[in-house]
mmCIF file of C-alpha atoms in Angstrom:
data_model
loop_
_atom_site.group_PDB
_atom_site.id
_atom_site.type_symbol
_atom_site.label_atom_id
_atom_site.label_comp_id
_atom_site.label_asym_id
_atom_site.label_seq_id
_atom_site.Cartn_x
_atom_site.Cartn_y
_atom_site.Cartn_z
ATOM 1 C CA PRO P 1 -81.805 -109.083 -60.053
ATOM 2 C CA PRO P 2 -80.153 -105.669 -60.434
ATOM 3 C CA ILE P 3 -77.164 -104.385 -58.490
ATOM 4 C CA LEU P 4 -77.716 -101.080 -56.674
ATOM 5 C CA TRP P 5 -74.963 -98.888 -55.251
ATOM 6 C CA ILE P 6 -74.336 -95.347 -54.085
ATOM 7 C CA ALA P 7 -71.201 -93.234 -53.585
ATOM 8 C CA THR P 8 -70.530 -90.606 -50.907
ATOM 9 C CA VAL P 9 -67.906 -87.871 -51.228
ATOM 10 C CA PRO P 10 -66.740 -86.430 -47.873
ATOM 11 C CA LYS P 11 -67.162 -82.713 -47.256
ATOM 12 C CA ASP P 12 -64.274 -80.570 -48.514
ATOM 13 C CA ASP P 13 -65.179 -76.896 -48.915
ATOM 14 C CA LEU P 14 -61.710 -76.101 -50.315
ATOM 15 C CA ILE P 15 -62.444 -77.694 -53.672
ATOM 16 C CA ALA P 16 -65.122 -77.482 -56.351
ATOM 17 C CA ILE P 17 -66.233 -80.948 -57.447
ATOM 18 C CA GLU P 18 -66.822 -81.411 -61.175
ATOM 19 C CA SER P 19 -67.856 -85.077 -61.297
ATOM 20 C CA VAL P 20 -67.816 -88.381 -59.439
ATOM 21 C CA THR P 21 -66.989 -91.561 -61.364
ATOM 22 C CA ILE P 22 -68.935 -94.520 -59.978
ATOM 23 C CA PHE P 23 -68.160 -97.159 -62.621
ATOM 24 C CA ASP P 24 -65.200 -97.713 -64.918
ATOM 25 C CA GLY P 25 -64.763 -101.160 -66.406
ATOM 26 C CA ASN P 26 -65.127 -103.698 -69.195
ATOM 27 C CA LEU P 27 -67.947 -105.967 -70.263
ATOM 28 C CA ASP P 28 -66.150 -109.298 -69.959
ATOM 29 C CA LEU P 29 -68.117 -112.114 -71.592
ATOM 30 C CA PRO P 30 -67.591 -115.871 -71.204
ATOM 31 C CA SER P 31 -65.790 -117.528 -74.084
ATOM 32 C CA GLY P 32 -68.094 -118.115 -77.054
ATOM 33 C CA ASN P 33 -70.664 -115.479 -76.079
ATOM 34 C CA VAL P 34 -71.491 -112.839 -78.675
ATOM 35 C CA GLY P 35 -71.260 -109.239 -77.500
ATOM 36 C CA PRO P 36 -73.836 -106.476 -77.905
ATOM 37 C CA SER P 37 -74.967 -105.464 -81.386
ATOM 38 C CA HIS P 38 -76.732 -102.220 -80.397
ATOM 39 C CA ILE P 39 -76.700 -99.473 -77.804
ATOM 40 C CA TYR P 40 -79.696 -97.453 -76.682
ATOM 41 C CA CYS P 41 -78.625 -93.810 -76.216
ATOM 42 C CA HIS P 42 -80.934 -91.691 -74.088
ATOM 43 C CA GLY P 43 -81.263 -87.955 -74.698
ATOM 44 C CA TYR P 44 -81.143 -85.022 -72.300
ATOM 45 C CA GLN P 45 -84.532 -83.543 -73.175
ATOM 46 C CA SER P 46 -87.222 -83.726 -75.865
ATOM 47 C CA TRP P 47 -85.096 -82.145 -78.636
ATOM 48 C CA SER P 48 -82.199 -84.533 -78.015
ATOM 49 C CA PHE P 49 -81.747 -87.812 -79.871
ATOM 50 C CA ALA P 50 -82.957 -90.967 -78.124
ATOM 51 C CA GLY P 51 -82.847 -94.353 -79.789
ATOM 52 C CA SER P 52 -81.029 -97.605 -80.506
ATOM 53 C CA VAL P 53 -77.836 -97.355 -82.570
ATOM 54 C CA LEU P 54 -76.010 -100.162 -84.381
ATOM 55 C CA LYS P 55 -72.538 -100.888 -82.947
ATOM 56 C CA GLY P 56 -69.896 -98.762 -84.651
ATOM 57 C CA LYS P 57 -72.396 -96.273 -86.116
ATOM 58 C CA ARG P 58 -72.387 -92.723 -84.845
ATOM 59 C CA ARG P 59 -75.291 -91.508 -82.748
ATOM 60 C CA PRO P 60 -77.365 -89.026 -84.797
ATOM 61 C CA ASN P 61 -76.869 -85.409 -83.784
ATOM 62 C CA SER P 62 -78.644 -82.159 -84.548
ATOM 63 C CA ALA P 63 -78.169 -80.830 -88.073
ATOM 64 C CA MET P 64 -78.072 -77.304 -86.657
ATOM 65 C CA PRO P 65 -74.723 -75.638 -85.882
ATOM 66 C CA ARG P 66 -73.535 -76.404 -82.362
ATOM 67 C CA PHE P 67 -73.832 -72.772 -81.260
ATOM 68 C CA VAL P 68 -77.596 -72.821 -81.789
ATOM 69 C CA SER P 69 -78.244 -76.367 -80.551
ATOM 70 C CA LYS P 70 -75.764 -77.269 -77.810
ATOM 71 C CA ALA P 71 -78.027 -76.324 -74.872
ATOM 72 C CA PHE P 72 -80.550 -78.872 -76.154
ATOM 73 C CA ASN P 73 -78.021 -81.623 -75.386
ATOM 74 C CA ARG P 74 -76.037 -80.351 -72.409
ATOM 75 C CA GLY P 75 -76.988 -82.719 -69.626
ATOM 76 C CA GLY P 76 -74.116 -84.760 -68.252
ATOM 77 C CA LYS P 77 -70.566 -84.523 -69.542
ATOM 78 C CA PHE P 78 -67.343 -86.497 -69.450
ATOM 79 C CA PRO P 79 -64.603 -85.599 -66.956
ATOM 80 C CA PRO P 80 -61.434 -84.106 -68.448
ATOM 81 C CA PRO P 81 -59.102 -86.560 -70.270
ATOM 82 C CA GLY P 82 -56.745 -86.574 -67.305
ATOM 83 C CA VAL P 83 -58.183 -86.478 -63.788
ATOM 84 C CA ILE P 84 -56.892 -86.707 -60.250
ATOM 85 C CA SER P 85 -58.262 -89.902 -58.709
ATOM 86 C CA ARG P 86 -58.353 -90.331 -54.925
ATOM 87 C CA SER P 87 -58.385 -93.912 -53.704
ATOM 88 C CA SER P 88 -60.939 -94.805 -51.054
ATOM 89 C CA GLU P 89 -58.385 -97.172 -49.507
ATOM 90 C CA HIS P 90 -55.745 -94.461 -49.125
ATOM 91 C CA GLU P 91 -57.624 -91.227 -48.472
ATOM 92 C CA ASN P 92 -54.530 -89.060 -48.473
ATOM 93 C CA SER P 93 -53.075 -90.381 -51.722
ATOM 94 C CA SER P 94 -53.958 -89.084 -55.187
ATOM 95 C CA VAL P 95 -53.184 -90.648 -58.556
ATOM 96 C CA PHE P 96 -53.284 -89.048 -62.001
ATOM 97 C CA LYS P 97 -55.388 -91.217 -64.283
ATOM 98 C CA SER P 98 -56.111 -90.854 -68.004
ATOM 99 C CA ARG P 99 -59.637 -91.658 -69.166
ATOM 100 C CA ARG P 100 -60.108 -94.158 -71.947
ATOM 101 C CA PRO P 101 -61.769 -92.831 -75.108
ATOM 102 C CA THR P 102 -65.539 -93.340 -75.350
ATOM 103 C CA PHE P 103 -67.621 -93.181 -78.507
ATOM 104 C CA TYR P 104 -71.197 -93.135 -77.205
ATOM 105 C CA LYS P 105 -72.803 -90.857 -74.648
ATOM 106 C CA SER P 106 -76.122 -91.626 -73.002
ATOM 107 C CA GLU P 107 -77.904 -89.480 -70.435
ATOM 108 C CA PHE P 108 -79.334 -91.116 -67.289
ATOM 109 C CA PHE P 109 -79.125 -94.721 -68.525
ATOM 110 C CA THR P 110 -78.141 -96.960 -71.414
ATOM 111 C CA CYS P 111 -79.017 -100.442 -72.595
ATOM 112 C CA LEU P 112 -76.629 -102.675 -74.564
ATOM 113 C CA THR P 113 -78.557 -105.262 -76.537
ATOM 114 C CA HIS P 114 -78.059 -108.117 -78.965
ATOM 115 C CA ARG P 115 -80.493 -109.320 -81.575
ATOM 116 C CA ASP P 116 -79.864 -112.676 -83.203
ATOM 117 C CA GLN P 117 -82.149 -112.190 -86.192
ATOM 118 C CA PRO P 118 -82.417 -108.758 -87.817
ATOM 119 C CA CYS P 119 -85.908 -107.491 -88.577
ATOM 120 C CA PHE P 120 -85.629 -106.123 -92.108
ATOM 121 C CA SER P 121 -87.698 -103.020 -92.822
ATOM 122 C CA SER P 122 -88.472 -102.521 -96.510
ATOM 123 C CA GLN P 123 -89.768 -99.069 -95.698
ATOM 124 C CA LEU P 124 -86.483 -97.948 -94.156
ATOM 125 C CA GLY P 125 -84.337 -100.120 -96.406
ATOM 126 C CA CYS P 126 -82.169 -101.251 -93.527
ATOM 127 C CA ASP P 127 -81.904 -103.720 -90.670
ATOM 128 C CA GLU P 128 -84.124 -102.533 -87.859
ATOM 129 C CA ARG P 129 -83.263 -104.135 -84.533
ATOM 130 C CA ILE P 130 -86.123 -103.625 -82.128
ATOM 131 C CA LEU P 131 -85.887 -103.546 -78.330
ATOM 132 C CA ASP P 132 -88.618 -106.121 -77.685
ATOM 133 C CA GLU P 133 -89.356 -109.479 -76.120
ATOM 134 C CA ASN P 134 -87.611 -111.290 -78.977
ATOM 135 C CA GLY P 135 -84.227 -109.815 -78.104
ATOM 136 C CA GLY P 136 -81.159 -111.568 -76.809
ATOM 137 C CA ASN P 137 -78.809 -110.789 -73.939
ATOM 138 C CA ALA P 138 -78.856 -107.224 -72.605
ATOM 139 C CA VAL P 139 -76.976 -105.065 -70.096
ATOM 140 C CA LEU P 140 -78.569 -102.025 -68.490
ATOM 141 C CA MET P 141 -76.621 -99.319 -66.628
ATOM 142 C CA GLY P 142 -78.073 -96.144 -65.135
ATOM 143 C CA TRP P 143 -79.542 -94.469 -62.057
ATOM 144 C CA LEU P 144 -82.885 -94.631 -60.266
ATOM 145 C CA SER P 145 -83.194 -90.842 -60.264
ATOM 146 C CA GLN P 146 -81.425 -87.600 -61.156
ATOM 147 C CA LYS P 147 -82.221 -85.692 -57.953
ATOM 148 C CA TYR P 148 -78.619 -84.975 -56.987
ATOM 149 C CA GLN P 149 -76.579 -85.080 -60.198
ATOM 150 C CA PHE P 150 -77.153 -85.523 -63.911
ATOM 151 C CA GLY P 151 -75.724 -88.951 -64.658
ATOM 152 C CA MET P 152 -73.944 -89.817 -67.896
ATOM 153 C CA VAL P 153 -72.888 -93.188 -69.277
ATOM 154 C CA GLY P 154 -70.017 -93.464 -71.756
ATOM 155 C CA VAL P 155 -69.384 -96.556 -73.891
ATOM 156 C CA ASP P 156 -66.614 -97.252 -76.391
ATOM 157 C CA LYS P 157 -67.158 -97.999 -80.085
ATOM 158 C CA ALA P 158 -66.889 -101.771 -79.573
ATOM 159 C CA LEU P 159 -69.562 -101.719 -76.806
ATOM 160 C CA TYR P 160 -67.010 -103.231 -74.445
ATOM 161 C CA TYR P 161 -65.823 -100.471 -72.116
ATOM 162 C CA ILE P 162 -68.383 -98.662 -69.886
ATOM 163 C CA GLU P 163 -68.012 -95.650 -67.589
ATOM 164 C CA MET P 164 -70.565 -93.853 -65.407
ATOM 165 C CA HIS P 165 -70.185 -90.308 -64.096
ATOM 166 C CA CYS P 166 -72.284 -88.162 -61.751
ATOM 167 C CA ASN P 167 -71.940 -84.487 -62.723
ATOM 168 C CA CYS P 168 -71.549 -82.123 -59.767
ATOM 169 C CA ASP P 169 -71.037 -79.030 -61.986
ATOM 170 C CA ALA P 170 -68.128 -77.594 -59.992
ATOM 171 C CA MET P 171 -70.287 -77.347 -56.884
ATOM 172 C CA ILE P 172 -68.666 -76.364 -53.614
ATOM 173 C CA SER P 173 -69.717 -78.936 -51.044
ATOM 174 C CA LYS P 174 -71.110 -77.571 -47.787
ATOM 175 C CA SER P 175 -71.638 -81.144 -46.620
ATOM 176 C CA ALA P 176 -70.912 -84.688 -47.792
ATOM 177 C CA ILE P 177 -72.181 -85.374 -51.326
ATOM 178 C CA ASP P 178 -74.265 -88.461 -52.029
ATOM 179 C CA THR P 179 -74.878 -89.698 -55.541
ATOM 180 C CA ASP P 180 -78.221 -90.966 -56.752
ATOM 181 C CA TRP P 181 -78.675 -94.729 -56.534
ATOM 182 C CA ALA P 182 -76.918 -96.404 -59.443
ATOM 183 C CA TYR P 183 -78.475 -99.424 -61.160
ATOM 184 C CA GLY P 184 -76.809 -102.225 -63.090
ATOM 185 C CA GLN P 185 -78.466 -105.338 -64.479
ATOM 186 C CA ILE P 186 -77.538 -108.220 -66.760
ATOM 187 C CA LEU P 187 -80.555 -109.634 -68.600
ATOM 188 C CA PRO P 188 -80.018 -113.057 -70.190
ATOM 189 C CA ARG P 189 -81.999 -114.056 -73.248
ATOM 190 C CA GLY P 190 -85.521 -115.109 -72.292
ATOM 191 C CA SER P 191 -85.476 -113.411 -68.868
ATOM 192 C CA TYR P 192 -87.785 -110.553 -69.873
ATOM 193 C CA PHE P 193 -91.249 -110.615 -71.405
ATOM 194 C CA ASP P 194 -91.733 -107.069 -72.690
ATOM 195 C CA GLU P 195 -88.432 -105.388 -73.541
ATOM 196 C CA PRO P 196 -85.137 -105.194 -71.656
ATOM 197 C CA MET P 197 -85.646 -101.685 -70.240
ATOM 198 C CA ALA P 198 -89.135 -102.335 -68.807
ATOM 199 C CA THR P 199 -88.105 -103.565 -65.337
ATOM 200 C CA TYR P 200 -85.616 -100.725 -64.951
ATOM 201 C CA LEU P 201 -88.111 -98.034 -65.980
ATOM 202 C CA GLU P 202 -90.715 -99.443 -63.586
ATOM 203 C CA SER P 203 -88.098 -99.297 -60.816
ATOM 204 C CA VAL P 204 -87.375 -95.651 -61.666
ATOM 205 C CA ALA P 205 -91.098 -94.848 -61.549
ATOM 206 C CA ARG P 206 -91.490 -96.462 -58.108
ATOM 207 C CA HIS P 207 -88.354 -94.833 -56.718
ATOM 208 C CA CYS P 208 -89.437 -91.378 -57.954
ATOM 209 C CA GLU P 209 -93.070 -91.931 -56.865
ATOM 210 C CA ALA P 210 -94.360 -91.230 -60.365
ATOM 211 C CA ARG P 211 -98.074 -90.519 -60.536
ATOM 212 C CA ILE P 212 -100.405 -92.948 -62.270
ATOM 213 C CA VAL P 213 -101.578 -91.716 -65.680
ATOM 214 C CA ARG P 214 -104.919 -89.969 -65.325
ATOM 215 C CA GLU P 215 -107.997 -91.572 -66.852
ATOM 216 C CA PRO P 216 -109.489 -90.753 -69.229
ATOM 217 C CA LEU P 217 -106.435 -89.692 -71.204
ATOM 218 C CA SER P 218 -106.404 -86.063 -72.321
ATOM 219 C CA VAL P 219 -107.253 -85.770 -76.010
ATOM 220 C CA GLY P 220 -107.794 -82.406 -77.598
ATOM 221 C CA TRP P 221 -106.587 -79.370 -79.459
ATOM 222 C CA CYS P 222 -103.610 -77.012 -79.079
ATOM 223 C CA SER P 223 -103.589 -73.574 -80.706
ATOM 224 C CA TRP P 224 -99.888 -73.724 -81.648
ATOM 225 C CA TYR P 225 -100.185 -76.292 -84.413
ATOM 226 C CA HIS P 226 -102.419 -74.106 -86.566
ATOM 227 C CA TYR P 227 -101.964 -70.522 -85.415
ATOM 228 C CA TYR P 228 -98.506 -70.555 -83.836
ATOM 229 C CA GLU P 229 -98.306 -67.302 -81.836
ATOM 230 C CA LYS P 230 -100.917 -65.491 -83.954
ATOM 231 C CA ILE P 231 -103.891 -65.924 -81.636
ATOM 232 C CA ASP P 232 -106.536 -63.702 -80.067
ATOM 233 C CA GLU P 233 -109.442 -64.243 -77.685
ATOM 234 C CA TYR P 234 -112.149 -64.158 -80.372
ATOM 235 C CA THR P 235 -110.429 -66.749 -82.589
ATOM 236 C CA LEU P 236 -109.846 -69.086 -79.658
ATOM 237 C CA ARG P 237 -113.468 -68.886 -78.519
ATOM 238 C CA GLU P 238 -114.619 -69.723 -82.068
ATOM 239 C CA ASN P 239 -112.412 -72.810 -82.101
ATOM 240 C CA PHE P 240 -113.638 -74.020 -78.709
ATOM 241 C CA GLN P 241 -117.241 -73.737 -79.860
ATOM 242 C CA LEU P 242 -116.444 -75.555 -83.101
ATOM 243 C CA MET P 243 -114.798 -78.402 -81.170
ATOM 244 C CA ALA P 244 -117.926 -78.760 -79.036
ATOM 245 C CA ASN P 245 -120.107 -78.873 -82.172
ATOM 246 C CA ILE P 246 -118.126 -81.734 -83.727
ATOM 247 C CA ASN P 247 -117.421 -83.635 -80.508
ATOM 248 C CA ASP P 248 -119.687 -86.496 -81.566
ATOM 249 C CA LYS P 249 -117.443 -87.066 -84.608
ATOM 250 C CA ILE P 250 -114.075 -86.052 -83.126
ATOM 251 C CA PRO P 251 -114.221 -86.568 -79.335
ATOM 252 C CA THR P 252 -112.080 -84.190 -77.281
ATOM 253 C CA ASN P 253 -111.855 -83.464 -73.565
ATOM 254 C CA MET P 254 -109.096 -80.843 -73.394
ATOM 255 C CA ALA P 255 -107.798 -77.741 -75.190
ATOM 256 C CA ILE P 256 -104.591 -75.709 -74.726
ATOM 257 C CA ILE P 257 -103.928 -72.025 -75.337
ATOM 258 C CA ASP P 258 -100.315 -71.999 -76.487
ATOM 259 C CA ASP P 259 -97.728 -69.238 -76.963
ATOM 260 C CA GLY P 260 -98.906 -65.867 -78.272
ATOM 261 C CA TYR P 261 -101.157 -64.388 -75.608
ATOM 262 C CA MET P 262 -98.389 -62.468 -73.808
ATOM 263 C CA VAL P 263 -96.156 -59.679 -75.134
ATOM 264 C CA SER P 264 -92.921 -61.394 -74.051
ATOM 265 C CA TRP P 265 -91.851 -64.639 -72.415
ATOM 266 C CA GLY P 266 -91.517 -63.895 -68.720
ATOM 267 C CA ASP P 267 -94.207 -61.192 -68.720
ATOM 268 C CA TRP P 268 -97.053 -63.683 -68.444
ATOM 269 C CA GLU P 269 -99.602 -61.115 -67.225
ATOM 270 C CA HIS P 270 -98.753 -58.514 -69.869
ATOM 271 C CA PHE P 271 -101.201 -59.451 -72.620
ATOM 272 C CA LYS P 272 -101.112 -58.411 -76.276
ATOM 273 C CA ARG P 273 -103.096 -55.220 -76.610
ATOM 274 C CA GLY P 274 -106.188 -55.457 -78.799
ATOM 275 C CA LYS P 275 -106.120 -59.270 -78.754
ATOM 276 C CA PHE P 276 -106.404 -60.086 -75.063
ATOM 277 C CA SER P 277 -107.442 -58.242 -71.917
ATOM 278 C CA PRO P 278 -106.652 -58.850 -68.230
ATOM 279 C CA ASP P 279 -109.867 -60.916 -67.953
ATOM 280 C CA SER P 280 -109.304 -62.941 -71.124
ATOM 281 C CA MET P 281 -107.699 -65.927 -69.404
ATOM 282 C CA LYS P 282 -110.604 -66.373 -66.991
ATOM 283 C CA ARG P 283 -113.168 -66.066 -69.782
ATOM 284 C CA LEU P 284 -111.332 -68.481 -72.059
ATOM 285 C CA ALA P 285 -110.908 -71.092 -69.304
ATOM 286 C CA LYS P 286 -114.648 -70.838 -68.575
ATOM 287 C CA THR P 287 -115.492 -71.154 -72.285
ATOM 288 C CA MET P 288 -113.464 -74.346 -72.530
ATOM 289 C CA LYS P 289 -115.179 -75.790 -69.460
ATOM 290 C CA ASP P 290 -118.620 -74.813 -70.749
ATOM 291 C CA ASN P 291 -117.822 -76.713 -73.954
ATOM 292 C CA GLY P 292 -116.838 -79.894 -72.129
ATOM 293 C CA MET P 293 -113.061 -79.492 -72.185
ATOM 294 C CA ARG P 294 -110.430 -79.258 -69.459
ATOM 295 C CA PRO P 295 -108.840 -75.820 -69.966
ATOM 296 C CA GLY P 296 -105.109 -75.821 -70.640
ATOM 297 C CA LEU P 297 -102.434 -73.131 -70.846
ATOM 298 C CA TRP P 298 -98.854 -72.987 -72.164
ATOM 299 C CA LEU P 299 -96.129 -71.450 -69.979
ATOM 300 C CA ALA P 300 -92.334 -71.384 -70.009
ATOM 301 C CA PRO P 301 -91.809 -70.484 -66.326
ATOM 302 C CA PHE P 302 -87.995 -70.579 -66.338
ATOM 303 C CA ALA P 303 -87.415 -68.655 -69.582
ATOM 304 C CA CYS P 304 -87.722 -64.996 -70.501
ATOM 305 C CA ASP P 305 -87.203 -62.906 -73.619
ATOM 306 C CA LYS P 306 -84.245 -60.560 -73.802
ATOM 307 C CA ASN P 307 -86.547 -57.559 -74.235
ATOM 308 C CA SER P 308 -88.939 -58.575 -71.455
ATOM 309 C CA LYS P 309 -89.726 -56.385 -68.492
ATOM 310 C CA LEU P 310 -88.676 -59.261 -66.245
ATOM 311 C CA ALA P 311 -85.158 -59.275 -67.728
ATOM 312 C CA LYS P 312 -84.863 -55.517 -67.299
ATOM 313 C CA ASP P 313 -86.169 -55.527 -63.724
ATOM 314 C CA HIS P 314 -84.198 -58.582 -62.543
ATOM 315 C CA PRO P 315 -80.896 -58.937 -64.432
ATOM 316 C CA ASP P 316 -79.534 -60.860 -61.433
ATOM 317 C CA TRP P 317 -82.051 -63.644 -62.110
ATOM 318 C CA ILE P 318 -80.460 -64.532 -65.450
ATOM 319 C CA ILE P 319 -78.029 -67.476 -65.577
ATOM 320 C CA LYS P 320 -74.535 -66.365 -66.629
ATOM 321 C CA ASN P 321 -71.884 -68.467 -68.303
ATOM 322 C CA ASN P 322 -68.351 -68.771 -66.939
ATOM 323 C CA GLU P 323 -67.349 -65.562 -68.754
ATOM 324 C CA GLY P 324 -70.136 -63.513 -67.173
ATOM 325 C CA SER P 325 -72.425 -63.256 -70.220
ATOM 326 C CA ALA P 326 -75.928 -64.701 -70.464
ATOM 327 C CA ALA P 327 -75.754 -68.501 -70.760
ATOM 328 C CA ASN P 328 -76.450 -70.029 -74.169
ATOM 329 C CA SER P 329 -80.100 -71.140 -74.336
ATOM 330 C CA ALA P 330 -79.901 -72.752 -77.797
ATOM 331 C CA ASN P 331 -82.128 -71.379 -80.520
ATOM 332 C CA CYS P 332 -85.726 -72.493 -81.020
ATOM 333 C CA GLY P 333 -86.232 -69.659 -83.496
ATOM 334 C CA LYS P 334 -84.743 -67.120 -81.085
ATOM 335 C CA PHE P 335 -82.247 -66.952 -78.229
ATOM 336 C CA PHE P 336 -83.675 -66.241 -74.780
ATOM 337 C CA PHE P 337 -82.569 -66.075 -71.141
ATOM 338 C CA GLY P 338 -82.672 -68.902 -68.599
ATOM 339 C CA LEU P 339 -83.759 -68.027 -65.066
ATOM 340 C CA ASP P 340 -81.540 -69.087 -62.158
ATOM 341 C CA VAL P 341 -83.689 -71.389 -60.024
ATOM 342 C CA THR P 342 -80.963 -71.678 -57.365
ATOM 343 C CA ASN P 343 -82.288 -68.240 -56.384
ATOM 344 C CA PRO P 344 -85.353 -68.625 -54.098
ATOM 345 C CA ALA P 345 -86.836 -65.428 -55.585
ATOM 346 C CA VAL P 346 -86.932 -67.043 -59.037
ATOM 347 C CA ARG P 347 -88.676 -70.137 -57.697
ATOM 348 C CA GLN P 348 -91.198 -67.910 -55.935
ATOM 349 C CA TYR P 349 -91.847 -65.994 -59.159
ATOM 350 C CA ALA P 350 -92.477 -69.238 -61.067
ATOM 351 C CA TYR P 351 -94.655 -70.539 -58.228
ATOM 352 C CA ASN P 352 -96.765 -67.381 -58.293
ATOM 353 C CA ILE P 353 -97.532 -67.444 -62.021
ATOM 354 C CA VAL P 354 -98.429 -71.153 -61.989
ATOM 355 C CA LYS P 355 -100.584 -70.630 -58.886
ATOM 356 C CA LYS P 356 -102.397 -67.765 -60.606
ATOM 357 C CA ALA P 357 -102.950 -69.768 -63.804
ATOM 358 C CA VAL P 358 -104.567 -72.587 -61.820
ATOM 359 C CA ASP P 359 -106.359 -70.878 -58.926
ATOM 360 C CA GLU P 360 -107.343 -67.509 -60.415
ATOM 361 C CA TRP P 361 -107.590 -68.098 -64.149
ATOM 362 C CA GLY P 362 -109.033 -71.603 -63.811
ATOM 363 C CA PHE P 363 -106.700 -73.748 -65.936
ATOM 364 C CA GLU P 364 -106.545 -77.467 -65.161
ATOM 365 C CA VAL P 365 -103.885 -78.552 -67.680
ATOM 366 C CA LEU P 366 -100.456 -76.914 -67.950
ATOM 367 C CA LYS P 367 -98.086 -77.327 -70.888
ATOM 368 C CA LEU P 368 -94.798 -76.322 -69.248
ATOM 369 C CA ASP P 369 -92.162 -75.744 -71.899
ATOM 370 C CA PHE P 370 -88.417 -75.032 -72.092
ATOM 371 C CA LEU P 371 -87.845 -76.317 -68.560
ATOM 372 C CA TYR P 372 -84.190 -76.985 -69.408
ATOM 373 C CA ALA P 373 -83.711 -73.189 -69.307
ATOM 374 C CA ALA P 374 -83.617 -73.470 -65.512
ATOM 375 C CA VAL P 375 -80.280 -75.305 -65.607
ATOM 376 C CA LEU P 376 -78.298 -73.813 -68.477
ATOM 377 C CA VAL P 377 -74.557 -74.422 -68.170
ATOM 378 C CA GLY P 378 -72.661 -71.678 -66.355
ATOM 379 C CA ASN P 379 -71.223 -70.806 -62.962
ATOM 380 C CA GLY P 380 -72.892 -67.399 -62.794
ATOM 381 C CA LYS P 381 -75.567 -68.520 -60.350
ATOM 382 C CA HIS P 382 -76.934 -67.496 -56.973
ATOM 383 C CA ASP P 383 -76.053 -70.715 -55.124
ATOM 384 C CA LEU P 384 -72.958 -72.606 -56.280
ATOM 385 C CA SER P 385 -73.499 -75.366 -53.707
ATOM 386 C CA MET P 386 -76.316 -76.798 -55.848
ATOM 387 C CA SER P 387 -75.706 -79.042 -58.839
ATOM 388 C CA ARG P 388 -77.809 -78.494 -61.961
ATOM 389 C CA ALA P 389 -79.792 -81.639 -61.166
ATOM 390 C CA GLU P 390 -80.540 -80.440 -57.634
ATOM 391 C CA ALA P 391 -81.621 -77.073 -59.024
ATOM 392 C CA MET P 392 -83.992 -78.741 -61.497
ATOM 393 C CA ASN P 393 -85.407 -80.954 -58.762
ATOM 394 C CA VAL P 394 -86.297 -78.092 -56.403
ATOM 395 C CA ALA P 395 -87.629 -76.036 -59.340
ATOM 396 C CA LEU P 396 -90.016 -78.789 -60.414
ATOM 397 C CA GLN P 397 -91.111 -79.308 -56.816
ATOM 398 C CA SER P 398 -92.081 -75.623 -56.695
ATOM 399 C CA LEU P 399 -94.186 -75.982 -59.836
ATOM 400 C CA ARG P 400 -95.960 -79.090 -58.505
ATOM 401 C CA GLU P 401 -96.746 -77.359 -55.224
ATOM 402 C CA ALA P 402 -98.164 -74.369 -57.097
ATOM 403 C CA ALA P 403 -100.209 -76.458 -59.515
ATOM 404 C CA GLY P 404 -101.656 -78.812 -56.893
ATOM 405 C CA ASN P 405 -102.294 -82.525 -57.245
ATOM 406 C CA GLU P 406 -105.259 -82.301 -59.608
ATOM 407 C CA THR P 407 -103.506 -80.353 -62.384
#
């Protein structure tokens, strides 16, 4: 069975807390036991690397320069090399402690695995160790949720030393700080029937009350992958009709209008002149329904373009870095602003546009993109008592409330 534990930091409004270390130790194996051969590194969001890496090999990173990609990977972070450690046994004593060097970083959780027999892939031309039921011993370390802090696991190059940190993002505590529940499990060979992370991921789903996948699964068409942002109402209606005509050959039950209907990110009700009108969204949602598809819409509720009306009207909503400039969003083809969801007005704005898309325009599927923009790194925020993880949690709760349970 797994080991579960939690840490509580007493209230101290005279300090800003950067991180809480909840595990710092070695993987001591009985004599004769072979150590891990691989580490699964989990990414921060969908553009971050996630996968199993052979011991001693570097985790793949973005080929883009760090300046244009770092926000894609900025979840948890290591504490400084030297930190002040306060002993729980002697509350008034502090000790300076140097961190040991770590080679691997994994967001949320990691899994150290060993495979006795490599599975050779002629296609890849390399040994491909698979996380499956044929694996050997495994060790899993992580958290059951990320509601309070983004958790980060560090492991050394030999897959021997492990550390776990809860990032508080220099928050000023107005009350005692609890960490999310931490999870540790040793999985001997033959103790799992699917793959070594399955039991843990099921535990996370139960703890976070994840919704059961809707049946039937949504299968359909998204405008982005052919037109990108070059769309208009007439072209979309033609495609929806065509999909209905060929549904007996290519079954679909959903379609999504992606980026391109608005003038700027953030100005979701300011439509491109000559291509869409104020009533276009309602008409398009009805057309999709009439053709047997659940209507879907793309939104990036926590992002806005630099030239948007929203940015001009509400400069105080934009997340600032520690120097007072707009926080780095990373570059998906352009830089943009992240909206500060620690500000209740920002959450209300996002709630309103999602509510309108569902209740007034009639969309039943939402493709919500660039959500990481809500928690860009920087201390220029409305409420410094919230960690980035807490901010993301309340932001997503607002979107769920606006969308309702059927969307």
